[in-house]
Coordinates of C-alpha atoms in Angstrom, one line a residue:
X1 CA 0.0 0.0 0.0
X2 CA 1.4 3.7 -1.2
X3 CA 0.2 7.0 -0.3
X4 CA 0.1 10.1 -2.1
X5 CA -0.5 13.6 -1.7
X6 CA -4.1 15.3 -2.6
X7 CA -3.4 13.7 -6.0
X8 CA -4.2 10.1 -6.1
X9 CA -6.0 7.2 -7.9
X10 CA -8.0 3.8 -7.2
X11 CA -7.8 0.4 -9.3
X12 CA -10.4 0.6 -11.5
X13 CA -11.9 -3.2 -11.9
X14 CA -14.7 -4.5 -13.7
X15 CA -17.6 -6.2 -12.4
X16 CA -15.7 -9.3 -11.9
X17 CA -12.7 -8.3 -11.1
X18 CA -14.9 -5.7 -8.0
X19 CA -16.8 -9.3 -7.2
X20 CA -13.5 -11.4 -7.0
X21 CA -11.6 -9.2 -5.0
X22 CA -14.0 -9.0 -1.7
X23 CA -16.3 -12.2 -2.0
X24 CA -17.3 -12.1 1.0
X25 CA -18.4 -9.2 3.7
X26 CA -16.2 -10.9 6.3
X27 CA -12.3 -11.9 5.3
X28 CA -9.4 -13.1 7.3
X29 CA -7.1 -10.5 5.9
X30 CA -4.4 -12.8 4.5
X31 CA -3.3 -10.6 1.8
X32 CA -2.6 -6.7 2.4
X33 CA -4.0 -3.9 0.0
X34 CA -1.6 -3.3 -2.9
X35 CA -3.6 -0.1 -4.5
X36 CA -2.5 3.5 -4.2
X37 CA -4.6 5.8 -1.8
X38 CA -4.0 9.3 -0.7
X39 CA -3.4 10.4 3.0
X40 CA -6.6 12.3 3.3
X41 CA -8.4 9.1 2.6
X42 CA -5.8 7.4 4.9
X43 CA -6.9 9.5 7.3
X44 CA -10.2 9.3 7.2
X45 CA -10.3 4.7 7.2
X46 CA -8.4 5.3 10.1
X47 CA -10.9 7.2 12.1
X48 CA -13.9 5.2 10.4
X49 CA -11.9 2.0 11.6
X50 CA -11.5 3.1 15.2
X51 CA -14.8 4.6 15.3
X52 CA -16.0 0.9 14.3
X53 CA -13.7 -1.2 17.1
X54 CA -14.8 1.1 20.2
X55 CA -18.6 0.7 19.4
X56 CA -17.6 -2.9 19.1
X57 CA -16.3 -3.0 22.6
X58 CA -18.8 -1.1 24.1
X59 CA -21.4 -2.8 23.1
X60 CA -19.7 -5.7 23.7
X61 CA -20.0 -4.5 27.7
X62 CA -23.3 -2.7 27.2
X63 CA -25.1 -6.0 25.4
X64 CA -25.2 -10.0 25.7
X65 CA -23.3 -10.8 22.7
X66 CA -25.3 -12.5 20.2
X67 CA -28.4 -11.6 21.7
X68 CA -31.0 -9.4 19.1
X69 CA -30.4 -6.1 20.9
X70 CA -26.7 -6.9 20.1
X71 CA -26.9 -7.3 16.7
X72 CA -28.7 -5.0 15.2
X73 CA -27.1 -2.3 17.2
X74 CA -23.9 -3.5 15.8
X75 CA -25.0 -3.7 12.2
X76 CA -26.6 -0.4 12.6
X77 CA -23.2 0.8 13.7
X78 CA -21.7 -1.3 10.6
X79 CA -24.3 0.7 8.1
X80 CA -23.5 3.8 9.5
X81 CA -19.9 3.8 9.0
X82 CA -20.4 2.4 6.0
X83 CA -18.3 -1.3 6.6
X84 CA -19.5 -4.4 5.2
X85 CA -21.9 -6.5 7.2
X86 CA -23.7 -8.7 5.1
X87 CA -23.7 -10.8 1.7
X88 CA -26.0 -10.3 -1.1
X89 CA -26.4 -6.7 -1.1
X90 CA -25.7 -4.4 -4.0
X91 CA -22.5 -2.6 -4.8
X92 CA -20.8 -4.0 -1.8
X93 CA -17.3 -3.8 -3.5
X94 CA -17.0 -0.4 -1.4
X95 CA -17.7 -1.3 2.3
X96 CA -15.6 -3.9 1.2
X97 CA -12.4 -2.1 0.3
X98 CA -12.9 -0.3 3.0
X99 CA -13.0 -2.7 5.7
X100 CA -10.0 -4.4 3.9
X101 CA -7.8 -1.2 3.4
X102 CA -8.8 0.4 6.9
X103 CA -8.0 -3.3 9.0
X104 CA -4.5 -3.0 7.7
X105 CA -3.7 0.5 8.4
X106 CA -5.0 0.0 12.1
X107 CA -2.2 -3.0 12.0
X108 CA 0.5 -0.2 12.0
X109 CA -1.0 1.7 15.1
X110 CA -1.4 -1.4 16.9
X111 CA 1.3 -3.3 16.9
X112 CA 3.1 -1.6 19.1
X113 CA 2.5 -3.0 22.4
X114 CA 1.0 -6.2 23.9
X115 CA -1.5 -4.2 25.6
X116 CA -2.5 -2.6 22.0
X117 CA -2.3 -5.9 20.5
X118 CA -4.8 -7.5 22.9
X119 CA -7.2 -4.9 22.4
X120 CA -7.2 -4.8 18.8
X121 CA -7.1 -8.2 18.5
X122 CA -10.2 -8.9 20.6
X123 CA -12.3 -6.3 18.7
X124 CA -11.7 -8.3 15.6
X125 CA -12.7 -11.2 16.7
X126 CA -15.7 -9.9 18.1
X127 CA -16.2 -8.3 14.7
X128 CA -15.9 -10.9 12.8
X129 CA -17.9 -13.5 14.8
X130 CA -20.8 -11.4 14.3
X131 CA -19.7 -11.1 10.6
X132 CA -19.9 -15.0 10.7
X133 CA -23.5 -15.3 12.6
X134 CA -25.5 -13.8 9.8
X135 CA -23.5 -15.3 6.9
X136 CA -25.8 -17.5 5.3
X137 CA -25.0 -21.0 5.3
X138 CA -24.8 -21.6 1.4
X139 CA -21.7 -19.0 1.8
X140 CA -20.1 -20.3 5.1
X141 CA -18.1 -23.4 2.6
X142 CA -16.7 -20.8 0.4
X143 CA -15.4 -18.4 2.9
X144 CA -13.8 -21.3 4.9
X145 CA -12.0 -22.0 2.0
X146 CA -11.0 -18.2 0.8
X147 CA -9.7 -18.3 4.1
X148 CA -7.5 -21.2 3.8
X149 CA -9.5 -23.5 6.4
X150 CA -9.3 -26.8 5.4
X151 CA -12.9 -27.2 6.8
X152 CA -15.5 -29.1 4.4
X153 CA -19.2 -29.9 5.3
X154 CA -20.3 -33.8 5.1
X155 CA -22.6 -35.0 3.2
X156 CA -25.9 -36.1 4.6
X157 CA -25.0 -39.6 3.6
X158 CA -22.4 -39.2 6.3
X159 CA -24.5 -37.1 8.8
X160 CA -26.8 -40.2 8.7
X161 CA -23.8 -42.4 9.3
X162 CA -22.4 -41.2 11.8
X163 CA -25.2 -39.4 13.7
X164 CA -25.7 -41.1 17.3
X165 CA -21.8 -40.5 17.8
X166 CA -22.2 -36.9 16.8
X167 CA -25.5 -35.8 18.8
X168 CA -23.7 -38.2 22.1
X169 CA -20.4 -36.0 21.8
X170 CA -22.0 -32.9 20.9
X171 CA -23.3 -30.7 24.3
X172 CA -24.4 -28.3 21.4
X173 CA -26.7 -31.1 19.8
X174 CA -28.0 -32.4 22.9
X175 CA -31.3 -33.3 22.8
X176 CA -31.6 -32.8 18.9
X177 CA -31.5 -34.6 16.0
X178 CA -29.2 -33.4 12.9
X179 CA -31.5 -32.4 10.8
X180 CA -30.5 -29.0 9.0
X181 CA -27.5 -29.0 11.2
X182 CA -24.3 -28.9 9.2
X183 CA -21.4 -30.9 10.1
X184 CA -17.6 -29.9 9.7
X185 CA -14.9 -32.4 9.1
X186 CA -12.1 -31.0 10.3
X187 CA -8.2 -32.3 11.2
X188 CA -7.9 -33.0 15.1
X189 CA -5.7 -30.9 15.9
X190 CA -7.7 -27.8 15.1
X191 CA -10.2 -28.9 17.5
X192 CA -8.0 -29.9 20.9
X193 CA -10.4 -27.0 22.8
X194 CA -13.1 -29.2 22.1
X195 CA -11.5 -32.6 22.5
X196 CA -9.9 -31.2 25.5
X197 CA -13.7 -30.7 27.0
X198 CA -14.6 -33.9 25.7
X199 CA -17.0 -32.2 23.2
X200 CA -16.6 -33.8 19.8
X201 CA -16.8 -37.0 17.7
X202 CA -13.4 -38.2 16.9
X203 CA -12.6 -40.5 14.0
X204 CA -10.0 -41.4 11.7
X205 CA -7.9 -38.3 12.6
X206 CA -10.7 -35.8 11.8
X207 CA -13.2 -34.0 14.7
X208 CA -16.9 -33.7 13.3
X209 CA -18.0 -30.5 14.6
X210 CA -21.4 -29.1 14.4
X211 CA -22.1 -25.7 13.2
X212 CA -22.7 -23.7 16.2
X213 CA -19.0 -24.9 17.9
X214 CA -17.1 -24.5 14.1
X215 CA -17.4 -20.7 15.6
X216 CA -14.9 -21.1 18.9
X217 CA -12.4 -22.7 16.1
X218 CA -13.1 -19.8 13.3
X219 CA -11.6 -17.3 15.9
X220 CA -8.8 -19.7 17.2
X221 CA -8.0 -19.4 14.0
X222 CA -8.2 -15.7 12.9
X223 CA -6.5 -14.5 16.3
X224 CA -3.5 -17.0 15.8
X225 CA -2.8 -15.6 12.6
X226 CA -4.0 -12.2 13.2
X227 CA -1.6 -12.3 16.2
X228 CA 1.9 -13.5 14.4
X229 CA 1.0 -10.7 11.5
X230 CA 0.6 -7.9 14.3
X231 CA 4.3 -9.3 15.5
X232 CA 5.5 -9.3 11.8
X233 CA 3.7 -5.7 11.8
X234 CA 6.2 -4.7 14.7
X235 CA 9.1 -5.8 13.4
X236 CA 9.1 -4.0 9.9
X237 CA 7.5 -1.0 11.6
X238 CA 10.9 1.4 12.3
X239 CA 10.5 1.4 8.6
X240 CA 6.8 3.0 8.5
X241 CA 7.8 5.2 11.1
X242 CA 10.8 6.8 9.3
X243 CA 8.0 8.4 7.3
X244 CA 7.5 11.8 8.8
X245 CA 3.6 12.1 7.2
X246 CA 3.0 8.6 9.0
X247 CA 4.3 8.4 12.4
X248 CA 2.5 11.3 14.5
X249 CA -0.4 9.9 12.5
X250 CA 0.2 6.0 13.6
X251 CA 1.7 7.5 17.4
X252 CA -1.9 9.5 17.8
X253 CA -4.1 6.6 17.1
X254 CA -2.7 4.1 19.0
X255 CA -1.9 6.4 22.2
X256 CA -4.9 7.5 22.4
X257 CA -8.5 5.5 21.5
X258 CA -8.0 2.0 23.8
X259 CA -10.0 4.0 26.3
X260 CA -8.5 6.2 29.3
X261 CA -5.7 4.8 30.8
X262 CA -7.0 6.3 34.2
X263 CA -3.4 7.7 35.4
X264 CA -3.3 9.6 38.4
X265 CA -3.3 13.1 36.2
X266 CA -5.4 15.5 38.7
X267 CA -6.4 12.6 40.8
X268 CA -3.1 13.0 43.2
X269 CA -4.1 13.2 47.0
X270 CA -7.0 13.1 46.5
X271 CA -7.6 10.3 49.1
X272 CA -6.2 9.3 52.4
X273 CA -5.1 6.2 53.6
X274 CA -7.5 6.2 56.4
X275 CA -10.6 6.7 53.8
X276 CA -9.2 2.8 51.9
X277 CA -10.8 0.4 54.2
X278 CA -14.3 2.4 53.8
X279 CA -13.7 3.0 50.3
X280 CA -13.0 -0.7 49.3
X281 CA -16.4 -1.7 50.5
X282 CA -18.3 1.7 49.0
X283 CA -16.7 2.2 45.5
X284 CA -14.4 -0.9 44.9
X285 CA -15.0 -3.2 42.3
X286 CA -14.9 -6.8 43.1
X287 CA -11.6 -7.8 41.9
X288 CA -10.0 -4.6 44.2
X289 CA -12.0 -5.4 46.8
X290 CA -11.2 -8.9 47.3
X291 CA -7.4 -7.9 46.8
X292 CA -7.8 -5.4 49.8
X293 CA -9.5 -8.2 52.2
X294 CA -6.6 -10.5 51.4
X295 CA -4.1 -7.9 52.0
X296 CA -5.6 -6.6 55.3
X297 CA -6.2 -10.3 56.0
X298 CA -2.9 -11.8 55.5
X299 CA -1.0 -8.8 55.2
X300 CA 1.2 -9.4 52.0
X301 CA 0.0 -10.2 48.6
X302 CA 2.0 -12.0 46.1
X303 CA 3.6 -9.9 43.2
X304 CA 0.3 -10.0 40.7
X305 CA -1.8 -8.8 43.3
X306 CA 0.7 -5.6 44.4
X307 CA 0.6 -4.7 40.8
X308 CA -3.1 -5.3 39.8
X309 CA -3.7 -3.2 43.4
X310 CA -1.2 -0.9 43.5
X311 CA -1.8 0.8 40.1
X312 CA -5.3 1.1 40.8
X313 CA -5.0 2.6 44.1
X314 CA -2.2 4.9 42.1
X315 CA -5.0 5.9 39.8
X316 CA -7.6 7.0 42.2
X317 CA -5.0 9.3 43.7
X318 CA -2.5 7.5 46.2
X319 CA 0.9 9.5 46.0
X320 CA 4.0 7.9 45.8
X321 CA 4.9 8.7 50.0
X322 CA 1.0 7.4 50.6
X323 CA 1.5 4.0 48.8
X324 CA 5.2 3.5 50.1
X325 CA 3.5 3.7 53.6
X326 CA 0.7 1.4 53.2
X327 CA 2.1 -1.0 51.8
X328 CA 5.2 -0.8 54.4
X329 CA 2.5 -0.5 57.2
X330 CA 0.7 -3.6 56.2
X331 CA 3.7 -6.2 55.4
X332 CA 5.3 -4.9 58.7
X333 CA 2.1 -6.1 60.7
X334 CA 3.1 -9.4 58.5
X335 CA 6.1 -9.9 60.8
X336 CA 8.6 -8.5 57.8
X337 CA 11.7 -6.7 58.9
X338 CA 11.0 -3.3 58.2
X339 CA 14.9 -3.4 56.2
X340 CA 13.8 -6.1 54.3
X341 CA 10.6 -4.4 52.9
X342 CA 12.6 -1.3 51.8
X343 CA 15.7 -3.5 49.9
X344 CA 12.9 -6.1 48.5
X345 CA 9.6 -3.8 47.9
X346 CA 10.1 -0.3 48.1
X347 CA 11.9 0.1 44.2
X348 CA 9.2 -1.9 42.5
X349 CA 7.1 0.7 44.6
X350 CA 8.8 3.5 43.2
X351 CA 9.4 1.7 39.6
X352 CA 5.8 1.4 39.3
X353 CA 5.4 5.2 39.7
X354 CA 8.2 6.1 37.0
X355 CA 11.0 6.5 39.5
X356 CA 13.4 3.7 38.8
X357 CA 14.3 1.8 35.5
X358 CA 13.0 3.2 32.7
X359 CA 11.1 5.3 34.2
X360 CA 7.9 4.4 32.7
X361 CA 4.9 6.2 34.9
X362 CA 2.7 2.8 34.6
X363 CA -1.2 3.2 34.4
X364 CA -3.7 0.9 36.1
X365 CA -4.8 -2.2 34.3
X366 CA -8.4 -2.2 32.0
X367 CA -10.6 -5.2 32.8
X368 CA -9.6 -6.4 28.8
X369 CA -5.6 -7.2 30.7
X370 CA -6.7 -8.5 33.8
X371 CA -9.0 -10.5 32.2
X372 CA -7.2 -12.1 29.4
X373 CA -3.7 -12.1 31.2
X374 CA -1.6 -13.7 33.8
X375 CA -4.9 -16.0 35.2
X376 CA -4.3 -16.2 39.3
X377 CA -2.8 -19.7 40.6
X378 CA -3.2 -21.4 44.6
X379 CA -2.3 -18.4 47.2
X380 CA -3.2 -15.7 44.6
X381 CA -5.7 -13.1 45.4
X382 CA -5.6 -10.9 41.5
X383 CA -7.2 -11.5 38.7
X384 CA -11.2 -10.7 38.0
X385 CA -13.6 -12.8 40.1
X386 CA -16.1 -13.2 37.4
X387 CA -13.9 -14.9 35.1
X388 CA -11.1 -16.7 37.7
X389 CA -13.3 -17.2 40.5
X390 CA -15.0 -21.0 40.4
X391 CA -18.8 -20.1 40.8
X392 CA -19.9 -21.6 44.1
X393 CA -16.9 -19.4 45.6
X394 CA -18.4 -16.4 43.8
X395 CA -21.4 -16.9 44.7
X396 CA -20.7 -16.7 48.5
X397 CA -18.5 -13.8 47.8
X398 CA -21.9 -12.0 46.5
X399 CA -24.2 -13.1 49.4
X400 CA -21.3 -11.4 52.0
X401 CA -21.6 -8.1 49.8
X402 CA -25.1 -8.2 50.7
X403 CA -26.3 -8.9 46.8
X404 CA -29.7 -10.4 46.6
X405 CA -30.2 -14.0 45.7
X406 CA -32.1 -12.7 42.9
X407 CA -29.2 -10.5 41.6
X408 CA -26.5 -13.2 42.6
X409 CA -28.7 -15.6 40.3
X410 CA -28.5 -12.7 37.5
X411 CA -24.7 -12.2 37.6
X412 CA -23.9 -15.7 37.7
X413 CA -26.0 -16.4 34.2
X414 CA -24.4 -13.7 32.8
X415 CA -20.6 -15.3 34.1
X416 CA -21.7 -18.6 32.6
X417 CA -22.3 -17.2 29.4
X418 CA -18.8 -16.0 29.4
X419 CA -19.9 -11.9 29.9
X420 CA -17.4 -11.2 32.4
X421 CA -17.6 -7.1 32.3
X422 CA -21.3 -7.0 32.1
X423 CA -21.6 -9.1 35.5
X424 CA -19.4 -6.6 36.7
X425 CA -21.8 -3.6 35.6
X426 CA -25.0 -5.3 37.2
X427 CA -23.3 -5.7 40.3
X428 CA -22.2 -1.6 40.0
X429 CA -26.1 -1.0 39.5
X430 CA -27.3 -3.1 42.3
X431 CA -24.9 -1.6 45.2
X432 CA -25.8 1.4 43.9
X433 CA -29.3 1.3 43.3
X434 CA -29.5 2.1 40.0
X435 CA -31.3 0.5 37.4
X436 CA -28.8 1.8 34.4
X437 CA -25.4 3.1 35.2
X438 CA -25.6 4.8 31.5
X439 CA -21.8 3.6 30.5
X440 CA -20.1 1.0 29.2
X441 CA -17.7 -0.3 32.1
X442 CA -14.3 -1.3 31.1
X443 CA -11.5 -0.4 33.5
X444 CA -11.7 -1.1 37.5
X445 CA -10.3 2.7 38.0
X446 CA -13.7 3.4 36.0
X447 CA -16.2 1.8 38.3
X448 CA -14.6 3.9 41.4
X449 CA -14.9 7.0 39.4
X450 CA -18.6 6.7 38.5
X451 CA -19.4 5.1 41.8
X452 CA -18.1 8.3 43.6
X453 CA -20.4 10.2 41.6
X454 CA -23.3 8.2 42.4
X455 CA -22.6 8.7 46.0
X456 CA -20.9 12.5 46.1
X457 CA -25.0 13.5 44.2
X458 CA -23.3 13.4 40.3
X459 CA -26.4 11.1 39.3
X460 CA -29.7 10.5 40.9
X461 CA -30.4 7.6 42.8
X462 CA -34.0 5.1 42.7
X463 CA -35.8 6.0 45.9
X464 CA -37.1 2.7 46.1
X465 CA -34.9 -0.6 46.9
X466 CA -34.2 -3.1 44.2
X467 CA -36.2 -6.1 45.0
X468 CA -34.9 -8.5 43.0
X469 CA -35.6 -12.2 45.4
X470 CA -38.7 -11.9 42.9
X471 CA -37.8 -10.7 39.6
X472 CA -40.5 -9.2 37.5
X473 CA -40.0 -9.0 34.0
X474 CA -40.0 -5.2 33.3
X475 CA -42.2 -3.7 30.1
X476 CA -40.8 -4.0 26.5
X477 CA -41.1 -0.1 26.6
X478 CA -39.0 0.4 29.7
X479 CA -36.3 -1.9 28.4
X480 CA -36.3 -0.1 24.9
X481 CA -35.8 2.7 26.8
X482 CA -33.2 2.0 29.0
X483 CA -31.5 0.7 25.8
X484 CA -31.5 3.9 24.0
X485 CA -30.4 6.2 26.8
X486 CA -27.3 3.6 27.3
X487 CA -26.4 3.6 23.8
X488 CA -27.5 7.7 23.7
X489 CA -24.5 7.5 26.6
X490 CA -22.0 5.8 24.8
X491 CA -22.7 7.7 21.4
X492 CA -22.5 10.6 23.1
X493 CA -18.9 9.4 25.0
X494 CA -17.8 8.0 21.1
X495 CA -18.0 11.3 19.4
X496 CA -16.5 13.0 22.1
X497 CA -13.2 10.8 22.1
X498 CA -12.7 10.8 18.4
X499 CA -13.3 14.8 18.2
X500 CA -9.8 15.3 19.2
X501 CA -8.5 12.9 16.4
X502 CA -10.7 14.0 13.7
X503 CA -9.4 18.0 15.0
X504 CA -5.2 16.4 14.8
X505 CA -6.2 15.0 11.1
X506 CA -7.8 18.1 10.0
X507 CA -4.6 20.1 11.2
X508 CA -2.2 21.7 8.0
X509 CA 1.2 19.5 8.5

């Protein structure tokens, strides 16, 4: 892919050649663009793209995946921006293009970290698995191979065959008969998740997987290789960057549109450490407050916990001198020399604040990191309960925060179903009383900031108490209602981020 000044051109393709390029309104993105395109439209993907990945995660915390609410705010999102979302409609070559052209210049700006990697990567995936659930099945053969999967649909002679072994070893089946269901013959070891959980028929070397598991597999796929191209991204990056029209461009986009990195900027002292214990209980999400109870408990936490804790408590406002003396405070009442604590713990203290080293000023960690990395072993206390916590333990660890057994029975459906942030938001709305926090929750230091301005008056409060021991469903008006002021809220929240990036673009260089 070139760029060019204000003067530029496009491939011009006949029919065919527009039709064979993009077959498909969902790709894998094995080949990069090779056409010319200016900067101004450079520019302009770029935001588009971005635009596209944020309401992709926030609706991803906002909605059930899957569910209809889900979808057709996502495909409304989709139209709007004018991406691809769906076969058989006319003159798709464009939404196409763009999808194609505007994935790989988003490559550039995030490959430059793990913790941009992660969050690029995971929007994709979320992108394109609801790409995949409305491609219609006559398509689903050719895309698998367009996209190089060796993944081929049995015949119903076969389906007949082998059907008792495939309904008994498919969860996803059980109950049913095949049917309409297609089946997938695929090589063994590109289904060891499923063989792993016991939850596939094996045979000759191949798995026979049912449509609605080929999904899990799909992404395995697309984030293995979608991962080792972001690391081939990195390397040839130095490159890219020695372009001078490119790199405040790239350095712009990826610093700033993951979300707020919730430093400590304005934040500093503004808390005590006499206000903690209180706090923890009040404004705390789960996975801080059940590190602070093990800390006060046992009075040491193991070196994920200090670092999933002590960045967030540097990001509500601990200063440097306040976290040095609670943390020496609390391992001293450990028994630990007071010595040993400032040779051992005291410069990964100060390192963490951008005194030591390199002097990187770390920020706290987003749910997407402490989700997806370093998963808490025996004697660790980090990590995010919803996803690391086995549910029985969970769910005693809602009844002591006083959650209702019908709320506890709400959250837990939502943790099986794999919706790990928007457990965490119900729980927000039911210690505070509300019955729609109006955001999209994505970062612990976020949950403290909006639940202090639920309690310091910033939002109004239900006068009546939650009863939800005997859920009533509420009326289809209500819930399109509460729908529309959430996604009114992170609309709103969108266009405010990417004002500053459309305002850099439109700058004279």
């Amino acid at each position: 892919m070139e760029f060019s000044g204000r003067k530029w051109r496009k491939l011009r393709l006949a029919g065919d050649q527009r039709n064979a390029s993009y077959p498909h309104c969902l790709q894998f993105y094995l080949q990069p663009p090779s056409e010319n395109i200016s900067l101004i439209e450079f520019e302009n993907l770029a935001i588009d793209r971005v635009k596209l990945l944020k309401s992709v995660e926030n609706l991803g915390v906002s909605y059930v995946k899957g569910t209809e609410q889900y979808q057709s705010k996502l495909e409304s999102e989709l139209r709007k921006l004018k991406f691809s979302y769906r076969e058989n409609l006319e003159d798709e070559y464009e939404p196409r293009r763009r999808d194609h052209i505007s994935h790989f210049i988003l490559r550039l700006a995030y490959c430059q970290s793990e913790e941009l990697r992660r969050w690029f990567i995971q929007q994709e995936m979320d992108l394109l698995r609801f790409r995949f659930s409305i491609l219609p099945k006559d398509k689903i053969q050719d895309f698998l191979k367009d996209s190089q999967l060796q993944f081929e649909a049995i015949s119903d002679e076969e389906k007949t065959l082998r059907e008792q072994e495939i309904v008994a070893s498919s969860p996803s089946l059980s109950g049913l008969r095949l049917g309409f269901e297609s089946i997938y013959k695929i090589p063994f070891a590109d289904a060891l998740d499923l063989f792993r959980g016991r939850k596939v028929y094996l045979e000759d070397g191949f798995a026979y997987v049912p449509l609605k598991d080929i999904v899990a597999i799909i992404l395995n796929e697309f984030r293995a290789k979608l991962s080792k191209a972001l690391a081939l991204t990195a390397r040839s990056l130095p490159a890219v960057q020695s372009d001078e029209r490119l790199q405040p461009l790239l350095n712009h986009l990826s610093h700033s549109y993951t979300g707020q990195d919730y430093s400590t900027q304005g934040n500093v002292g503004k808390i005590s450490l006499d206000q903690i214990d209180l706090l923890s209980t009040k404004s705390f999400p789960p996975c801080m407050r059940q590190l602070h109870k093990a800390l006060r408990e046992n009075h040491h936490l193991r070196h994920g916990g200090r670092m999933q804790y002590g960045l967030f408590l540097k990001g509500i406002g601990l200063t440097l001198e306040q976290a040095l003396q609670f943390w020496k405070q609390e391992f001293i009442k450990g028994k630990m020399d007071p010595d040993k604590f400032d040779k051992g713990y005291s410069y990964n203290i100060r390192h963490s604040f951008g005194k030591e080293g390199k002097r990187t000023d770390y920020t706290p960690f987003s749910c997407l990191k402490i989700i997806l990395s370093n998963p808490p072993s025996q004697g660790d206390y980090h990590g995010c309960p919803f996803r690391h916590s086995d549910p029985e333990l969970l769910k005693q660890k809602l009844q002591s925060y006083k959650i209702s057994p019908g709320g506890i029975s709400q959250i837990l459906d939502l943790v099986k179903g794999t919706h790990y942030q928007v457990a965490c938001q119900k729980y927000f709305e039911m210690i505070h009383n509300v019955d729609d926090c109006g955001f999209s929750l994505n970062h612990p230091n976020q949950f403290f900031c909006e639940s202090q301005r639920i309690l310091n008056g910033g939002k109004d409060i239900k006068k009546e108490p939650i009863q939800p021991e005997t859920p009533q469903p509420k009326p289809s008006v209500q819930k399109t209602k509460d729908a529309s002021s959430a996604l009114a809220s992170l609309n709103s929240s969108l266009e405010m981020d990417m004002e500053g990036l459309e305002d850099y673009f439109s700058e004279d260089s």
